[in-house]
């Protein structure tokens, strides 16, 4: 009873504060030592004294810690709670951090579920392919599923030739040219026209960028359009695009006196 009387009204000892928060006394002592939260007062006997406001601050620390922030990060995120607006801002910041955490975890779950489906479609365990699929999912590459069809030579070539940035640039350019080819085909533009040949030149330049001059990869690239992938309409889209790209490239090669398939042989 004497100990309780020694504590001023509106304050509580560290043991009581820890019990209310569901943490240890040592935790509160550590937060004090790290400069995260010092007690509002110290008794004449040297006892740490806390207020309800201190408990709210500790709750803020615990919430941020639960979200994965380090103590140094938390120290920079803590704000005074002296007004309703400051309390509301603190709660808003915590809510936003939580939303980001949920979004990140949701994305990770989608990637794991997608990889699970891809693994079931593969005939053998291949952790390098698994890793490539995860990387491409993180890049939001819609063609991630093609990886399971590639052999080791093709995948090693891709890994050596492209990083994430250049890989995404390549994919975006390929998609744009493919869409352009479909549009030209639907508009009735002739493959041998100036427009058709401009597209053929750009498409061949992209292929040359991919192969790096290794023409042995061309037959494998031709096979890509025949894959029955998980993306709906993949084969149909390839067929439609190739209906224009194929004749356009043939004309382009004839005009330039070059046949890459014969060169490869």
PDB file of C-alpha atoms in Angstrom:
ATOM      1  CA  UNK A   1       0.000   0.000   0.000  1.00  0.00           C
ATOM      2  CA  UNK A   2       2.841   2.379   0.782  1.00  0.00           C
ATOM      3  CA  UNK A   3       4.306   1.797  -2.664  1.00  0.00           C
ATOM      4  CA  UNK A   4       1.016   2.633  -4.300  1.00  0.00           C
ATOM      5  CA  UNK A   5       0.675   5.827  -2.250  1.00  0.00           C
ATOM      6  CA  UNK A   6       4.155   6.878  -3.310  1.00  0.00           C
ATOM      7  CA  UNK A   7       3.000   6.979  -6.939  1.00  0.00           C
ATOM      8  CA  UNK A   8       1.334  10.299  -7.892  1.00  0.00           C
ATOM      9  CA  UNK A   9      -2.204  10.199  -9.225  1.00  0.00           C
ATOM     10  CA  UNK A  10      -2.341   9.643 -12.965  1.00  0.00           C
ATOM     11  CA  UNK A  11       0.903   7.684 -13.005  1.00  0.00           C
ATOM     12  CA  UNK A  12       1.708   3.996 -12.778  1.00  0.00           C
ATOM     13  CA  UNK A  13       4.852   2.028 -12.041  1.00  0.00           C
ATOM     14  CA  UNK A  14       6.664   0.215 -14.812  1.00  0.00           C
ATOM     15  CA  UNK A  15       5.381  -3.164 -13.647  1.00  0.00           C
ATOM     16  CA  UNK A  16       1.737  -2.070 -13.880  1.00  0.00           C
ATOM     17  CA  UNK A  17       2.330  -0.435 -17.278  1.00  0.00           C
ATOM     18  CA  UNK A  18       3.979  -3.585 -18.607  1.00  0.00           C
ATOM     19  CA  UNK A  19       1.108  -5.728 -17.333  1.00  0.00           C
ATOM     20  CA  UNK A  20      -1.515  -3.529 -19.017  1.00  0.00           C
ATOM     21  CA  UNK A  21       0.377  -3.680 -22.322  1.00  0.00           C
ATOM     22  CA  UNK A  22       1.120  -7.397 -22.148  1.00  0.00           C
ATOM     23  CA  UNK A  23       4.877  -6.857 -22.392  1.00  0.00           C
ATOM     24  CA  UNK A  24       7.756  -7.378 -20.005  1.00  0.00           C
ATOM     25  CA  UNK A  25       9.329  -4.748 -17.778  1.00  0.00           C
ATOM     26  CA  UNK A  26      12.529  -5.433 -19.650  1.00  0.00           C
ATOM     27  CA  UNK A  27      10.866  -4.405 -22.929  1.00  0.00           C
ATOM     28  CA  UNK A  28       9.893  -0.996 -21.529  1.00  0.00           C
ATOM     29  CA  UNK A  29      13.377  -0.561 -20.092  1.00  0.00           C
ATOM     30  CA  UNK A  30      14.835  -1.364 -23.522  1.00  0.00           C
ATOM     31  CA  UNK A  31      12.594   1.193 -25.241  1.00  0.00           C
ATOM     32  CA  UNK A  32      13.755   3.784 -22.714  1.00  0.00           C
ATOM     33  CA  UNK A  33      17.395   2.894 -23.321  1.00  0.00           C
ATOM     34  CA  UNK A  34      16.974   3.091 -27.108  1.00  0.00           C
ATOM     35  CA  UNK A  35      15.329   6.517 -26.865  1.00  0.00           C
ATOM     36  CA  UNK A  36      12.011   5.276 -28.207  1.00  0.00           C
ATOM     37  CA  UNK A  37       9.972   6.127 -25.142  1.00  0.00           C
ATOM     38  CA  UNK A  38      11.120   7.500 -21.826  1.00  0.00           C
ATOM     39  CA  UNK A  39       8.739   7.419 -18.835  1.00  0.00           C
ATOM     40  CA  UNK A  40       6.829  10.621 -18.206  1.00  0.00           C
ATOM     41  CA  UNK A  41       8.314  10.894 -14.751  1.00  0.00           C
ATOM     42  CA  UNK A  42      10.710   9.332 -12.290  1.00  0.00           C
ATOM     43  CA  UNK A  43       9.853   9.042  -8.638  1.00  0.00           C
ATOM     44  CA  UNK A  44      12.066  10.374  -5.867  1.00  0.00           C
ATOM     45  CA  UNK A  45      13.180   6.796  -5.376  1.00  0.00           C
ATOM     46  CA  UNK A  46      14.210   6.468  -9.018  1.00  0.00           C
ATOM     47  CA  UNK A  47      11.204   4.436 -10.176  1.00  0.00           C
ATOM     48  CA  UNK A  48      10.010   4.882 -13.789  1.00  0.00           C
ATOM     49  CA  UNK A  49       6.491   6.270 -13.882  1.00  0.00           C
ATOM     50  CA  UNK A  50       4.173   5.987 -16.884  1.00  0.00           C
ATOM     51  CA  UNK A  51       0.902   7.613 -17.915  1.00  0.00           C
ATOM     52  CA  UNK A  52      -1.950   6.424 -20.117  1.00  0.00           C
ATOM     53  CA  UNK A  53      -0.476   8.540 -22.901  1.00  0.00           C
ATOM     54  CA  UNK A  54       2.764   6.577 -22.550  1.00  0.00           C
ATOM     55  CA  UNK A  55       0.773   3.377 -22.973  1.00  0.00           C
ATOM     56  CA  UNK A  56      -0.666   4.680 -26.246  1.00  0.00           C
ATOM     57  CA  UNK A  57       2.862   5.480 -27.442  1.00  0.00           C
ATOM     58  CA  UNK A  58       4.040   1.988 -26.511  1.00  0.00           C
ATOM     59  CA  UNK A  59       1.072   0.554 -28.369  1.00  0.00           C
ATOM     60  CA  UNK A  60       2.156   2.579 -31.401  1.00  0.00           C
ATOM     61  CA  UNK A  61       5.673   1.129 -31.108  1.00  0.00           C
ATOM     62  CA  UNK A  62       4.343  -2.425 -30.774  1.00  0.00           C
ATOM     63  CA  UNK A  63       2.051  -1.987 -33.783  1.00  0.00           C
ATOM     64  CA  UNK A  64       4.877  -0.740 -35.989  1.00  0.00           C
ATOM     65  CA  UNK A  65       7.167  -3.506 -34.733  1.00  0.00           C
ATOM     66  CA  UNK A  66       4.486  -6.044 -35.588  1.00  0.00           C
ATOM     67  CA  UNK A  67       4.433  -4.641 -39.133  1.00  0.00           C
ATOM     68  CA  UNK A  68       8.123  -5.451 -39.486  1.00  0.00           C
ATOM     69  CA  UNK A  69       9.711  -2.049 -38.866  1.00  0.00           C
ATOM     70  CA  UNK A  70      13.055  -1.980 -37.071  1.00  0.00           C
ATOM     71  CA  UNK A  71      13.392   0.008 -33.851  1.00  0.00           C
ATOM     72  CA  UNK A  72      15.442   2.659 -35.665  1.00  0.00           C
ATOM     73  CA  UNK A  73      12.673   2.997 -38.282  1.00  0.00           C
ATOM     74  CA  UNK A  74      10.048   3.223 -35.566  1.00  0.00           C
ATOM     75  CA  UNK A  75      11.987   5.948 -33.780  1.00  0.00           C
ATOM     76  CA  UNK A  76      11.700   8.126 -36.892  1.00  0.00           C
ATOM     77  CA  UNK A  77       8.010   7.359 -37.328  1.00  0.00           C
ATOM     78  CA  UNK A  78       6.816   8.188 -33.818  1.00  0.00           C
ATOM     79  CA  UNK A  79       4.977  11.472 -33.513  1.00  0.00           C
ATOM     80  CA  UNK A  80       3.632  13.405 -30.501  1.00  0.00           C
ATOM     81  CA  UNK A  81       0.089  12.573 -29.450  1.00  0.00           C
ATOM     82  CA  UNK A  82      -0.901  15.899 -27.922  1.00  0.00           C
ATOM     83  CA  UNK A  83      -4.030  16.556 -29.970  1.00  0.00           C
ATOM     84  CA  UNK A  84      -6.855  14.558 -31.603  1.00  0.00           C
ATOM     85  CA  UNK A  85      -5.368  15.428 -35.005  1.00  0.00           C
ATOM     86  CA  UNK A  86      -1.981  13.961 -34.030  1.00  0.00           C
ATOM     87  CA  UNK A  87      -3.613  10.797 -32.698  1.00  0.00           C
ATOM     88  CA  UNK A  88      -5.654  10.504 -35.899  1.00  0.00           C
ATOM     89  CA  UNK A  89      -2.535  11.006 -38.019  1.00  0.00           C
ATOM     90  CA  UNK A  90      -0.706   8.310 -36.077  1.00  0.00           C
ATOM     91  CA  UNK A  91      -3.589   5.893 -36.636  1.00  0.00           C
ATOM     92  CA  UNK A  92      -3.743   6.828 -40.314  1.00  0.00           C
ATOM     93  CA  UNK A  93      -0.014   6.165 -40.705  1.00  0.00           C
ATOM     94  CA  UNK A  94      -0.377   2.790 -39.005  1.00  0.00           C
ATOM     95  CA  UNK A  95      -3.353   1.922 -41.206  1.00  0.00           C
ATOM     96  CA  UNK A  96      -1.396   2.837 -44.351  1.00  0.00           C
ATOM     97  CA  UNK A  97       1.587   0.792 -43.219  1.00  0.00           C
ATOM     98  CA  UNK A  98      -0.720  -2.128 -42.542  1.00  0.00           C
ATOM     99  CA  UNK A  99      -2.337  -1.808 -45.988  1.00  0.00           C
ATOM    100  CA  UNK A 100       1.121  -1.886 -47.588  1.00  0.00           C
ATOM    101  CA  UNK A 101       1.999  -4.961 -45.541  1.00  0.00           C
ATOM    102  CA  UNK A 102      -1.239  -6.692 -46.550  1.00  0.00           C
ATOM    103  CA  UNK A 103      -0.673  -5.806 -50.209  1.00  0.00           C
ATOM    104  CA  UNK A 104       2.859  -7.198 -50.071  1.00  0.00           C
ATOM    105  CA  UNK A 105       1.713 -10.413 -48.409  1.00  0.00           C
ATOM    106  CA  UNK A 106      -1.176 -10.756 -50.881  1.00  0.00           C
ATOM    107  CA  UNK A 107       1.246 -10.379 -53.782  1.00  0.00           C
ATOM    108  CA  UNK A 108       3.559 -13.001 -52.271  1.00  0.00           C
ATOM    109  CA  UNK A 109       0.597 -15.356 -51.854  1.00  0.00           C
ATOM    110  CA  UNK A 110      -0.438 -14.879 -55.493  1.00  0.00           C
ATOM    111  CA  UNK A 111       3.122 -15.604 -56.624  1.00  0.00           C
ATOM    112  CA  UNK A 112       3.311 -18.776 -54.532  1.00  0.00           C
ATOM    113  CA  UNK A 113      -0.062 -19.995 -55.817  1.00  0.00           C
ATOM    114  CA  UNK A 114       0.947 -19.278 -59.424  1.00  0.00           C
ATOM    115  CA  UNK A 115       4.299 -21.039 -58.987  1.00  0.00           C
ATOM    116  CA  UNK A 116       2.429 -23.983 -57.466  1.00  0.00           C
ATOM    117  CA  UNK A 117       0.366 -24.309 -60.649  1.00  0.00           C
ATOM    118  CA  UNK A 118       3.458 -24.025 -62.848  1.00  0.00           C
ATOM    119  CA  UNK A 119       5.331 -26.668 -60.823  1.00  0.00           C
ATOM    120  CA  UNK A 120       2.489 -29.130 -61.359  1.00  0.00           C
ATOM    121  CA  UNK A 121       2.826 -28.645 -65.151  1.00  0.00           C
ATOM    122  CA  UNK A 122       6.573 -29.365 -65.187  1.00  0.00           C
ATOM    123  CA  UNK A 123       7.879 -32.873 -65.628  1.00  0.00           C
ATOM    124  CA  UNK A 124      10.934 -32.533 -63.368  1.00  0.00           C
ATOM    125  CA  UNK A 125      12.114 -30.530 -60.379  1.00  0.00           C
ATOM    126  CA  UNK A 126      14.033 -27.467 -61.595  1.00  0.00           C
ATOM    127  CA  UNK A 127      14.765 -24.845 -58.944  1.00  0.00           C
ATOM    128  CA  UNK A 128      16.455 -22.518 -61.439  1.00  0.00           C
ATOM    129  CA  UNK A 129      13.222 -22.382 -63.419  1.00  0.00           C
ATOM    130  CA  UNK A 130      11.243 -21.884 -60.225  1.00  0.00           C
ATOM    131  CA  UNK A 131      13.443 -18.910 -59.349  1.00  0.00           C
ATOM    132  CA  UNK A 132      13.069 -17.476 -62.873  1.00  0.00           C
ATOM    133  CA  UNK A 133       9.288 -17.774 -62.654  1.00  0.00           C
ATOM    134  CA  UNK A 134       9.214 -15.957 -59.290  1.00  0.00           C
ATOM    135  CA  UNK A 135      11.426 -13.153 -60.635  1.00  0.00           C
ATOM    136  CA  UNK A 136       9.195 -12.726 -63.677  1.00  0.00           C
ATOM    137  CA  UNK A 137       6.059 -12.711 -61.527  1.00  0.00           C
ATOM    138  CA  UNK A 138       7.624  -9.952 -59.416  1.00  0.00           C
ATOM    139  CA  UNK A 139       8.364  -8.079 -62.651  1.00  0.00           C
ATOM    140  CA  UNK A 140       4.679  -8.543 -63.566  1.00  0.00           C
ATOM    141  CA  UNK A 141       5.719 -10.247 -66.791  1.00  0.00           C
ATOM    142  CA  UNK A 142       2.576 -11.858 -68.222  1.00  0.00           C
ATOM    143  CA  UNK A 143       4.739 -14.308 -70.169  1.00  0.00           C
ATOM    144  CA  UNK A 144       6.219 -15.924 -67.022  1.00  0.00           C
ATOM    145  CA  UNK A 145       4.622 -19.270 -67.930  1.00  0.00           C
ATOM    146  CA  UNK A 146       6.784 -19.582 -71.055  1.00  0.00           C
ATOM    147  CA  UNK A 147       9.783 -20.323 -68.831  1.00  0.00           C
ATOM    148  CA  UNK A 148       8.705 -23.900 -68.226  1.00  0.00           C
ATOM    149  CA  UNK A 149       8.930 -24.556 -71.983  1.00  0.00           C
ATOM    150  CA  UNK A 150      12.497 -23.267 -72.382  1.00  0.00           C
ATOM    151  CA  UNK A 151      15.472 -25.609 -72.250  1.00  0.00           C
ATOM    152  CA  UNK A 152      18.646 -24.898 -70.261  1.00  0.00           C
ATOM    153  CA  UNK A 153      20.446 -23.369 -73.256  1.00  0.00           C
ATOM    154  CA  UNK A 154      17.694 -20.826 -73.831  1.00  0.00           C
ATOM    155  CA  UNK A 155      17.327 -19.951 -70.152  1.00  0.00           C
ATOM    156  CA  UNK A 156      21.080 -19.568 -69.649  1.00  0.00           C
ATOM    157  CA  UNK A 157      21.165 -17.285 -72.681  1.00  0.00           C
ATOM    158  CA  UNK A 158      18.321 -15.136 -71.288  1.00  0.00           C
ATOM    159  CA  UNK A 159      19.927 -14.930 -67.832  1.00  0.00           C
ATOM    160  CA  UNK A 160      23.255 -13.831 -69.297  1.00  0.00           C
ATOM    161  CA  UNK A 161      21.830 -11.382 -71.818  1.00  0.00           C
ATOM    162  CA  UNK A 162      19.125  -9.596 -69.851  1.00  0.00           C
ATOM    163  CA  UNK A 163      18.671  -8.085 -66.432  1.00  0.00           C
ATOM    164  CA  UNK A 164      15.241  -7.144 -65.062  1.00  0.00           C
ATOM    165  CA  UNK A 165      15.186  -3.700 -66.658  1.00  0.00           C
ATOM    166  CA  UNK A 166      16.382  -4.730 -70.119  1.00  0.00           C
ATOM    167  CA  UNK A 167      14.206  -7.839 -69.956  1.00  0.00           C
ATOM    168  CA  UNK A 168      11.063  -5.815 -69.305  1.00  0.00           C
ATOM    169  CA  UNK A 169      12.004  -3.345 -72.053  1.00  0.00           C
ATOM    170  CA  UNK A 170      12.361  -6.258 -74.479  1.00  0.00           C
ATOM    171  CA  UNK A 171       8.996  -7.734 -73.487  1.00  0.00           C
ATOM    172  CA  UNK A 172       7.242  -4.375 -73.841  1.00  0.00           C
ATOM    173  CA  UNK A 173       8.745  -3.812 -77.292  1.00  0.00           C
ATOM    174  CA  UNK A 174       7.786  -7.335 -78.383  1.00  0.00           C
ATOM    175  CA  UNK A 175       4.197  -6.815 -77.188  1.00  0.00           C
ATOM    176  CA  UNK A 176       3.929  -3.464 -78.969  1.00  0.00           C
ATOM    177  CA  UNK A 177       5.199  -4.890 -82.259  1.00  0.00           C
ATOM    178  CA  UNK A 178       2.882  -7.854 -81.957  1.00  0.00           C
ATOM    179  CA  UNK A 179      -0.129  -5.605 -81.404  1.00  0.00           C
ATOM    180  CA  UNK A 180       0.972  -3.404 -84.289  1.00  0.00           C
ATOM    181  CA  UNK A 181       1.228  -6.438 -86.579  1.00  0.00           C
ATOM    182  CA  UNK A 182      -2.289  -7.570 -85.658  1.00  0.00           C
ATOM    183  CA  UNK A 183      -3.646  -4.076 -86.287  1.00  0.00           C
ATOM    184  CA  UNK A 184      -1.932  -3.819 -89.687  1.00  0.00           C
ATOM    185  CA  UNK A 185      -3.284  -7.248 -90.620  1.00  0.00           C
ATOM    186  CA  UNK A 186      -6.834  -6.279 -89.611  1.00  0.00           C
ATOM    187  CA  UNK A 187      -6.533  -2.988 -91.509  1.00  0.00           C
ATOM    188  CA  UNK A 188      -5.605  -4.869 -94.680  1.00  0.00           C
ATOM    189  CA  UNK A 189      -2.120  -3.353 -94.921  1.00  0.00           C
ATOM    190  CA  UNK A 190       0.139  -5.391 -97.209  1.00  0.00           C
ATOM    191  CA  UNK A 191       3.237  -6.989 -95.604  1.00  0.00           C
ATOM    192  CA  UNK A 192       5.395  -5.671 -98.490  1.00  0.00           C
ATOM    193  CA  UNK A 193       4.200  -2.097 -97.976  1.00  0.00           C
ATOM    194  CA  UNK A 194       6.387   0.556 -96.371  1.00  0.00           C
ATOM    195  CA  UNK A 195       4.506   0.112 -93.105  1.00  0.00           C
ATOM    196  CA  UNK A 196       4.866  -3.643 -93.267  1.00  0.00           C
ATOM    197  CA  UNK A 197       8.579  -3.456 -94.001  1.00  0.00           C
ATOM    198  CA  UNK A 198       9.173  -0.934 -91.239  1.00  0.00           C
ATOM    199  CA  UNK A 199       7.586  -3.361 -88.810  1.00  0.00           C
ATOM    200  CA  UNK A 200       9.589  -6.273 -90.242  1.00  0.00           C
ATOM    201  CA  UNK A 201      12.829  -4.321 -89.789  1.00  0.00           C
ATOM    202  CA  UNK A 202      11.945  -3.449 -86.190  1.00  0.00           C
ATOM    203  CA  UNK A 203      10.929  -7.045 -85.463  1.00  0.00           C
ATOM    204  CA  UNK A 204      14.130  -8.484 -86.918  1.00  0.00           C
ATOM    205  CA  UNK A 205      16.162  -5.945 -84.949  1.00  0.00           C
ATOM    206  CA  UNK A 206      14.419  -7.177 -81.791  1.00  0.00           C
ATOM    207  CA  UNK A 207      15.155 -10.806 -82.650  1.00  0.00           C
ATOM    208  CA  UNK A 208      18.795  -9.942 -83.336  1.00  0.00           C
ATOM    209  CA  UNK A 209      18.946  -8.173 -79.969  1.00  0.00           C
ATOM    210  CA  UNK A 210      17.572 -11.287 -78.291  1.00  0.00           C
ATOM    211  CA  UNK A 211      19.849 -13.800 -79.991  1.00  0.00           C
ATOM    212  CA  UNK A 212      22.944 -11.622 -79.922  1.00  0.00           C
ATOM    213  CA  UNK A 213      23.816 -13.090 -83.318  1.00  0.00           C
ATOM    214  CA  UNK A 214      23.402 -16.719 -82.193  1.00  0.00           C
ATOM    215  CA  UNK A 215      21.238 -18.018 -85.057  1.00  0.00           C
ATOM    216  CA  UNK A 216      20.994 -21.461 -83.448  1.00  0.00           C
ATOM    217  CA  UNK A 217      18.309 -19.968 -81.202  1.00  0.00           C
ATOM    218  CA  UNK A 218      16.011 -19.097 -84.123  1.00  0.00           C
ATOM    219  CA  UNK A 219      14.292 -22.498 -84.407  1.00  0.00           C
ATOM    220  CA  UNK A 220      13.511 -22.366 -80.700  1.00  0.00           C
ATOM    221  CA  UNK A 221      12.043 -18.898 -81.073  1.00  0.00           C
ATOM    222  CA  UNK A 222       9.831 -20.167 -83.888  1.00  0.00           C
ATOM    223  CA  UNK A 223       8.533 -22.895 -81.563  1.00  0.00           C
ATOM    224  CA  UNK A 224       7.515 -20.329 -78.932  1.00  0.00           C
ATOM    225  CA  UNK A 225       4.483 -19.365 -80.987  1.00  0.00           C
ATOM    226  CA  UNK A 226       3.251 -22.958 -80.874  1.00  0.00           C
ATOM    227  CA  UNK A 227       3.221 -23.384 -77.103  1.00  0.00           C
ATOM    228  CA  UNK A 228      -0.096 -24.162 -75.483  1.00  0.00           C
ATOM    229  CA  UNK A 229       0.355 -21.937 -72.462  1.00  0.00           C
ATOM    230  CA  UNK A 230      -1.761 -20.994 -69.502  1.00  0.00           C
ATOM    231  CA  UNK A 231      -2.584 -17.576 -70.931  1.00  0.00           C
ATOM    232  CA  UNK A 232      -5.957 -17.741 -72.726  1.00  0.00           C
ATOM    233  CA  UNK A 233      -5.717 -17.046 -76.423  1.00  0.00           C
ATOM    234  CA  UNK A 234      -1.906 -17.143 -76.551  1.00  0.00           C
ATOM    235  CA  UNK A 235      -1.677 -19.436 -79.584  1.00  0.00           C
ATOM    236  CA  UNK A 236      -4.509 -17.628 -81.395  1.00  0.00           C
ATOM    237  CA  UNK A 237      -2.820 -14.275 -80.841  1.00  0.00           C
ATOM    238  CA  UNK A 238       0.522 -15.599 -82.065  1.00  0.00           C
ATOM    239  CA  UNK A 239      -1.122 -17.055 -85.148  1.00  0.00           C
ATOM    240  CA  UNK A 240      -2.836 -13.763 -85.956  1.00  0.00           C
ATOM    241  CA  UNK A 241       0.351 -11.729 -85.459  1.00  0.00           C
ATOM    242  CA  UNK A 242       2.476 -14.176 -87.439  1.00  0.00           C
ATOM    243  CA  UNK A 243       0.019 -14.040 -90.334  1.00  0.00           C
ATOM    244  CA  UNK A 244       1.432 -10.558 -90.956  1.00  0.00           C
ATOM    245  CA  UNK A 245       4.937 -10.792 -89.470  1.00  0.00           C
ATOM    246  CA  UNK A 246       5.873 -13.962 -91.364  1.00  0.00           C
ATOM    247  CA  UNK A 247       5.246 -12.608 -94.901  1.00  0.00           C
ATOM    248  CA  UNK A 248       6.663  -9.215 -93.911  1.00  0.00           C
ATOM    249  CA  UNK A 249       9.914 -10.807 -92.742  1.00  0.00           C
ATOM    250  CA  UNK A 250      10.151 -12.992 -95.845  1.00  0.00           C
ATOM    251  CA  UNK A 251       9.910  -9.891 -98.035  1.00  0.00           C
ATOM    252  CA  UNK A 252      12.398  -8.072 -95.815  1.00  0.00           C
ATOM    253  CA  UNK A 253      14.917 -10.924 -96.113  1.00  0.00           C
ATOM    254  CA  UNK A 254      14.467 -11.200 -99.897  1.00  0.00           C
ATOM    255  CA  UNK A 255      15.041  -7.477-100.382  1.00  0.00           C
ATOM    256  CA  UNK A 256      18.159  -7.633 -98.237  1.00  0.00           C
ATOM    257  CA  UNK A 257      19.466 -10.840 -99.782  1.00  0.00           C
ATOM    258  CA  UNK A 258      19.518 -12.657 -96.461  1.00  0.00           C
ATOM    259  CA  UNK A 259      17.889 -15.862 -95.199  1.00  0.00           C
ATOM    260  CA  UNK A 260      18.645 -16.380 -91.491  1.00  0.00           C
ATOM    261  CA  UNK A 261      17.330 -19.939 -91.440  1.00  0.00           C
ATOM    262  CA  UNK A 262      19.720 -20.954 -94.227  1.00  0.00           C
ATOM    263  CA  UNK A 263      22.565 -19.090 -92.509  1.00  0.00           C
ATOM    264  CA  UNK A 264      21.832 -21.028 -89.323  1.00  0.00           C
ATOM    265  CA  UNK A 265      22.076 -24.333 -91.179  1.00  0.00           C
TER     266      UNK A 265
END
